Coordinates of C-alpha atoms and ligand atoms in Angstrom, one line a residue:
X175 CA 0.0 0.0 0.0
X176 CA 1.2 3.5 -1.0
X177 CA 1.0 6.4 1.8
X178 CA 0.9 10.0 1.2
X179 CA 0.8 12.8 4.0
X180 CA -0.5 16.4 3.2
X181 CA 0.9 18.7 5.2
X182 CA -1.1 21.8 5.0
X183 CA 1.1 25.0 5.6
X184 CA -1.0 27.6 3.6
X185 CA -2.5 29.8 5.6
X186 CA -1.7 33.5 6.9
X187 CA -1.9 32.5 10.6
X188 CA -4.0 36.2 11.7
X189 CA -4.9 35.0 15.1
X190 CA -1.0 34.3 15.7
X191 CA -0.6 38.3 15.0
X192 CA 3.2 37.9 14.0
X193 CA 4.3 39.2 10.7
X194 CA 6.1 35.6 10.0
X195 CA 3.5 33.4 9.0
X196 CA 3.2 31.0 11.9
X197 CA 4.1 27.8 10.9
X198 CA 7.5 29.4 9.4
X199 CA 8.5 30.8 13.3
X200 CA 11.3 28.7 15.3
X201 CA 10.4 26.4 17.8
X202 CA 13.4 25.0 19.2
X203 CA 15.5 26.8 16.7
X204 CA 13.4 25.3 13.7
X205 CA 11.0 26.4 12.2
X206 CA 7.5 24.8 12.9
X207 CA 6.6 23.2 9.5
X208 CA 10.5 21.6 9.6
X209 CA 9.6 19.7 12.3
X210 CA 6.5 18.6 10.9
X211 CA 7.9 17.4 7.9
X212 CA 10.0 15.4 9.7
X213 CA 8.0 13.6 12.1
X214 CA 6.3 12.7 9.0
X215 CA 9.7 11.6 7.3
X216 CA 10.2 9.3 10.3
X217 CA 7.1 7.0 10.0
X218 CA 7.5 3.5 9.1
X219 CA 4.8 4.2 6.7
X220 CA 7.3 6.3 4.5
X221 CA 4.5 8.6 3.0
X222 CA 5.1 10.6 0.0
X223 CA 5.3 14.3 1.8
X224 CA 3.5 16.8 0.0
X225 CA 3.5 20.5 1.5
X226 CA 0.6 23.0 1.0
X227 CA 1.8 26.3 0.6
X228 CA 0.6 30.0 -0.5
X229 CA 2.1 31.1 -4.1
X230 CA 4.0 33.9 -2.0
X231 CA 5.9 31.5 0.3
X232 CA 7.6 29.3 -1.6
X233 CA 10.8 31.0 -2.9
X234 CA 10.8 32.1 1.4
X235 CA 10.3 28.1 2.2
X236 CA 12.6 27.3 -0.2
X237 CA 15.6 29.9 1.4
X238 CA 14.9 28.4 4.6
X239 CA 15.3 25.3 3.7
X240 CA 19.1 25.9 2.6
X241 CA 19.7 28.1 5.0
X242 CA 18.5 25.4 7.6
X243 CA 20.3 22.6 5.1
X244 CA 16.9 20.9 5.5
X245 CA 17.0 17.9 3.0
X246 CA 13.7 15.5 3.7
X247 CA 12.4 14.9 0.3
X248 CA 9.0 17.0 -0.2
X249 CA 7.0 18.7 -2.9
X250 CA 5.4 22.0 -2.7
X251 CA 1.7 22.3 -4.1
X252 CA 0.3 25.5 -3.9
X253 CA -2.3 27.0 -1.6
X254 CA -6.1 28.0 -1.8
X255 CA -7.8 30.6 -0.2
X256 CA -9.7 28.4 2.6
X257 CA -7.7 25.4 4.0
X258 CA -10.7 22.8 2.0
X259 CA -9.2 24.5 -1.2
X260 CA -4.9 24.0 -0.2
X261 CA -6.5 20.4 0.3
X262 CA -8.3 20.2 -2.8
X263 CA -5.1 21.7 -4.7
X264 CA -2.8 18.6 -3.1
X265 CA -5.2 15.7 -3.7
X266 CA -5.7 17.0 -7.8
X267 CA -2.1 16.2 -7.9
X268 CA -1.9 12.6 -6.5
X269 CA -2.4 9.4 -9.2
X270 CA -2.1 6.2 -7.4
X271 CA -4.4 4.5 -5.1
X272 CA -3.0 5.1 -1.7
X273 CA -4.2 6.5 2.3
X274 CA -4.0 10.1 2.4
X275 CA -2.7 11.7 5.7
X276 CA -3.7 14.8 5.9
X277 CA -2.0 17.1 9.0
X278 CA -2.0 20.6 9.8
X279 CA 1.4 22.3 9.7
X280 CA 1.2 23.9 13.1
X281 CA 0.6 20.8 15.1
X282 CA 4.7 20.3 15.0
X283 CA 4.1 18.1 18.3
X284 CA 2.4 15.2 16.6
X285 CA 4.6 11.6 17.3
X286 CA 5.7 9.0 15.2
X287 CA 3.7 6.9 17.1
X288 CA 0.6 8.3 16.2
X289 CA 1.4 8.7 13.2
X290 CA 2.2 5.0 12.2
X291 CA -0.8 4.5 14.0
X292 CA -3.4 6.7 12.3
X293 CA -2.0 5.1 9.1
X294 CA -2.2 1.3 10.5
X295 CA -5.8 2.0 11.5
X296 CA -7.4 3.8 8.5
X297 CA -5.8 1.4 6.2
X298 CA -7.9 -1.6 7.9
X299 CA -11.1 0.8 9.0
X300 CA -11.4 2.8 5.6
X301 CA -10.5 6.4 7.8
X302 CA -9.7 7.6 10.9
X303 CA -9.3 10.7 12.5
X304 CA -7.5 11.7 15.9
X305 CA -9.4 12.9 18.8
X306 CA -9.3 13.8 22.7
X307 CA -12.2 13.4 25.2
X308 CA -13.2 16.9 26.6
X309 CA -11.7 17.5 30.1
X310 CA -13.9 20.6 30.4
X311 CA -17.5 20.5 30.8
X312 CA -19.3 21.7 27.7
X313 CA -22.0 23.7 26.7
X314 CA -24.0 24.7 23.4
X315 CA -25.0 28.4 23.1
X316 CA -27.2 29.0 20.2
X317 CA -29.2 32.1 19.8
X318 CA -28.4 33.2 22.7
X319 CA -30.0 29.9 24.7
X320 CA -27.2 27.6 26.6
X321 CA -27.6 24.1 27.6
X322 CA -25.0 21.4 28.7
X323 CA -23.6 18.8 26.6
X324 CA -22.4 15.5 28.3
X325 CA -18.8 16.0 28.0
X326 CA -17.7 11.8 27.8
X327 CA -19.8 12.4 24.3
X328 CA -17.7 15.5 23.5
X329 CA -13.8 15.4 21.1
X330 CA -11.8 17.7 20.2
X331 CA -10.6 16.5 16.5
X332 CA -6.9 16.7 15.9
X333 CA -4.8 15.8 13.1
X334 CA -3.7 13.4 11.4
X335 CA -6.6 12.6 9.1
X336 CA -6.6 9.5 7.3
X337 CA -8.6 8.7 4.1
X338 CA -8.6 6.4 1.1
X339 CA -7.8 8.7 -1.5
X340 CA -10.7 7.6 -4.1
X341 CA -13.3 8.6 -0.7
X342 CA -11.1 11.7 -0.3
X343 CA -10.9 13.0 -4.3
X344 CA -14.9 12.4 -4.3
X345 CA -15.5 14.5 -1.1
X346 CA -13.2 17.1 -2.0
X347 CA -15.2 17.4 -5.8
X348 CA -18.1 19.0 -3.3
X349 CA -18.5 22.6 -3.2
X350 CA -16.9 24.4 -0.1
X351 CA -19.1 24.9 2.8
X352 CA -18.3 27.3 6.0
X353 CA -18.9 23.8 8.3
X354 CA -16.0 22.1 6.8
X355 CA -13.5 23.1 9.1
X356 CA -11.5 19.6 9.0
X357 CA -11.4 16.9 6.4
X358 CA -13.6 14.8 8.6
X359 CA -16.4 17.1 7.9
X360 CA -16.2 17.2 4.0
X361 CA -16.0 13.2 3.9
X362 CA -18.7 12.4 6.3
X363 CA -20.8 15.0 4.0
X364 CA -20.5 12.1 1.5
X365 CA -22.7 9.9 3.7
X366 CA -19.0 8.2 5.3
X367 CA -18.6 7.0 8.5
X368 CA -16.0 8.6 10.3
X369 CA -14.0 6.7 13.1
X370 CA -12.3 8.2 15.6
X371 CA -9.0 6.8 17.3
X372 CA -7.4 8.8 20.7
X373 CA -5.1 11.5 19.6
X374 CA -2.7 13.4 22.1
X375 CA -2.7 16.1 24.3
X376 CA 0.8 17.4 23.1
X377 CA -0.6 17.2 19.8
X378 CA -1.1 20.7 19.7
X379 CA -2.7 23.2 17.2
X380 CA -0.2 26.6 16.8
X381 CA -2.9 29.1 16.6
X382 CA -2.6 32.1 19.2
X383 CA 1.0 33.3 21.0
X384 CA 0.6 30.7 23.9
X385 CA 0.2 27.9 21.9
X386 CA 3.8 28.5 20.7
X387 CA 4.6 29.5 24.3
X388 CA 3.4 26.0 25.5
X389 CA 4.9 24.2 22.3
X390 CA 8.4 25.5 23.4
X391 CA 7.8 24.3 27.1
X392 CA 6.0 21.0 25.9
X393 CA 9.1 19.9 23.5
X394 CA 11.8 21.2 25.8
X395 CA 10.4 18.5 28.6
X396 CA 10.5 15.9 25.8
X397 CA 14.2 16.8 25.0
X398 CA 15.7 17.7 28.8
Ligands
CTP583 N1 -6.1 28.6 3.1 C1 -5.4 27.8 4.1 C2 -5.7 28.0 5.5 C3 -5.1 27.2 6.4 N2 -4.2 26.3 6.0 C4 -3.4 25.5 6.9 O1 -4.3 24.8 7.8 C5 -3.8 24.6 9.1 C6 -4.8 24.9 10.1 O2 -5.3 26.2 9.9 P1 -5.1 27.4 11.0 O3 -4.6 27.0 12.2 O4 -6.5 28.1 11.0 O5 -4.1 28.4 10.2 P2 -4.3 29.8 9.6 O6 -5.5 29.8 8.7 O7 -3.0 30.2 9.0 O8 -4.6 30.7 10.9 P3 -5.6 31.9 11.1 O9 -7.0 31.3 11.0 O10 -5.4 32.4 12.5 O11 -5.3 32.9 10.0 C7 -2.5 25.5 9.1 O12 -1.3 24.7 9.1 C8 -2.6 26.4 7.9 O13 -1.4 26.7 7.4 C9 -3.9 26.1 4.6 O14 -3.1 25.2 4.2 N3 -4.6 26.8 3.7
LIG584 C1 -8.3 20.6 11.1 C2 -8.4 21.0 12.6 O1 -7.1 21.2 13.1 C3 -9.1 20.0 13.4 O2 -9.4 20.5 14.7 C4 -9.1 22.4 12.7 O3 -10.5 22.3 12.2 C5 -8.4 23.5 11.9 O4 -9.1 24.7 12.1 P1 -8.4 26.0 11.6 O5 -9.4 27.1 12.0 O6 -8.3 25.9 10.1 O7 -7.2 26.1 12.4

């Protein structure tokens, strides 16, 4: 079986307000998306590594990669204005039946383990995507009305998400809709059952100033 992982590095990270685009800031003294690249690179699945990124950024990807003599063998597809189109952009280009990993650049934290796992797992259930139980309590608020949700029925999706590619190129032929926020979404729009696997707390999304904050103090304890 063939195995591809998207990495999806196209976005303009606003909420990270930095004028670097978050996922090309050091963590560790490397930038962000190196590191995801290279958890990738280390999976015993060996997936073709295909990176996601905006027209503008990749002659700046491309200088930081020599100047970081950063070698792992990837190929740069270009982005689309929501994170449904970069996706769309990378599965257009892929021609062999395979499972399609698809990760977001800015969860730099993600392990091998679950990595090999997620691709293990989707390739006997079809798909799977990662997830953690809620360890808040949870509410709905809709027009203004709350109510509490039970929490043990509440996850907070992660990344890696794994599909069959033919399931994947058919869900991603749908028009864009403001709901599909993950890949999960867009496939399960197709009628698919989705099936969840645990993800990891470390597994982190980059998305506000903390989150790199905490990133720096999460893989600093995994290196000390
Ligand atoms: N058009 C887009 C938008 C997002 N992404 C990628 O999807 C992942 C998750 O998106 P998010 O955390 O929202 O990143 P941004 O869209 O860059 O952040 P913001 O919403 O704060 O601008 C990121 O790795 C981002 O680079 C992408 O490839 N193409
Ligand atoms: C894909 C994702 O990370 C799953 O939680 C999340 O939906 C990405 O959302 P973003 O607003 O594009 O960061």
């Amino acid at each position: 079986m063939k195995y591809y992982a998207v990495i999806v590095a196209g976005g303009s990270g606003n909420r990270m307000q930095t004028e670097t685009p978050k996922q090309f800031l050091l963590l560790n003294n490397l930038p962000v998306l190196m590191h995801t690249i290279k958890a990738f690179a280390q999976s015993d699945s060996q997936p073709k590594i295909l990176v996601v990124l905006h027209t503008d950024q990749h002659n700046y990807w491309r200088r930081l990669c020599n100047e970081f003599n950063f070698n792992i063998p990837h190929e740069i597809i270009a982005g689309g204005s929501e994170r449904f189109n970069s996706v769309q952009n990378a599965i257009k280009t892929i021609n062999e039946d395979c499972f399609v990993a698809i990760h977001d650049a800015v969860r730099p934290l993600v392990s091998k383990q679950l990595i090999d796992y997620s691709y293990k797992q989707a390739t006997e259930l079809g798909n799977v995507v990662v997830a953690i139980q809620s360890s808040d309590s949870v509410r709905l608020l809709r027009n203004g009305e709350t109510s509490a949700i039970k929490r043990n029925e509440v996850y907070l999706v992660q990344t890696p998400q794994v599909f069959d590619l033919s399931v994947l190129r058919s869900a991603y032929e749908q028009d864009f809709e403001l709901a599909f926020t993950d890949d999960a979404s867009v496939v399960e729009a197709l009628g698919e059952k989705i099936n969840i696997i645990e993800g990891e707390r470390n597994n982190i999304k980059i998305t506000y100033p903390i989150d790199l904050e905490l990133a720096e103090m999460l893989i600093n304890k995994n290196t000390l």
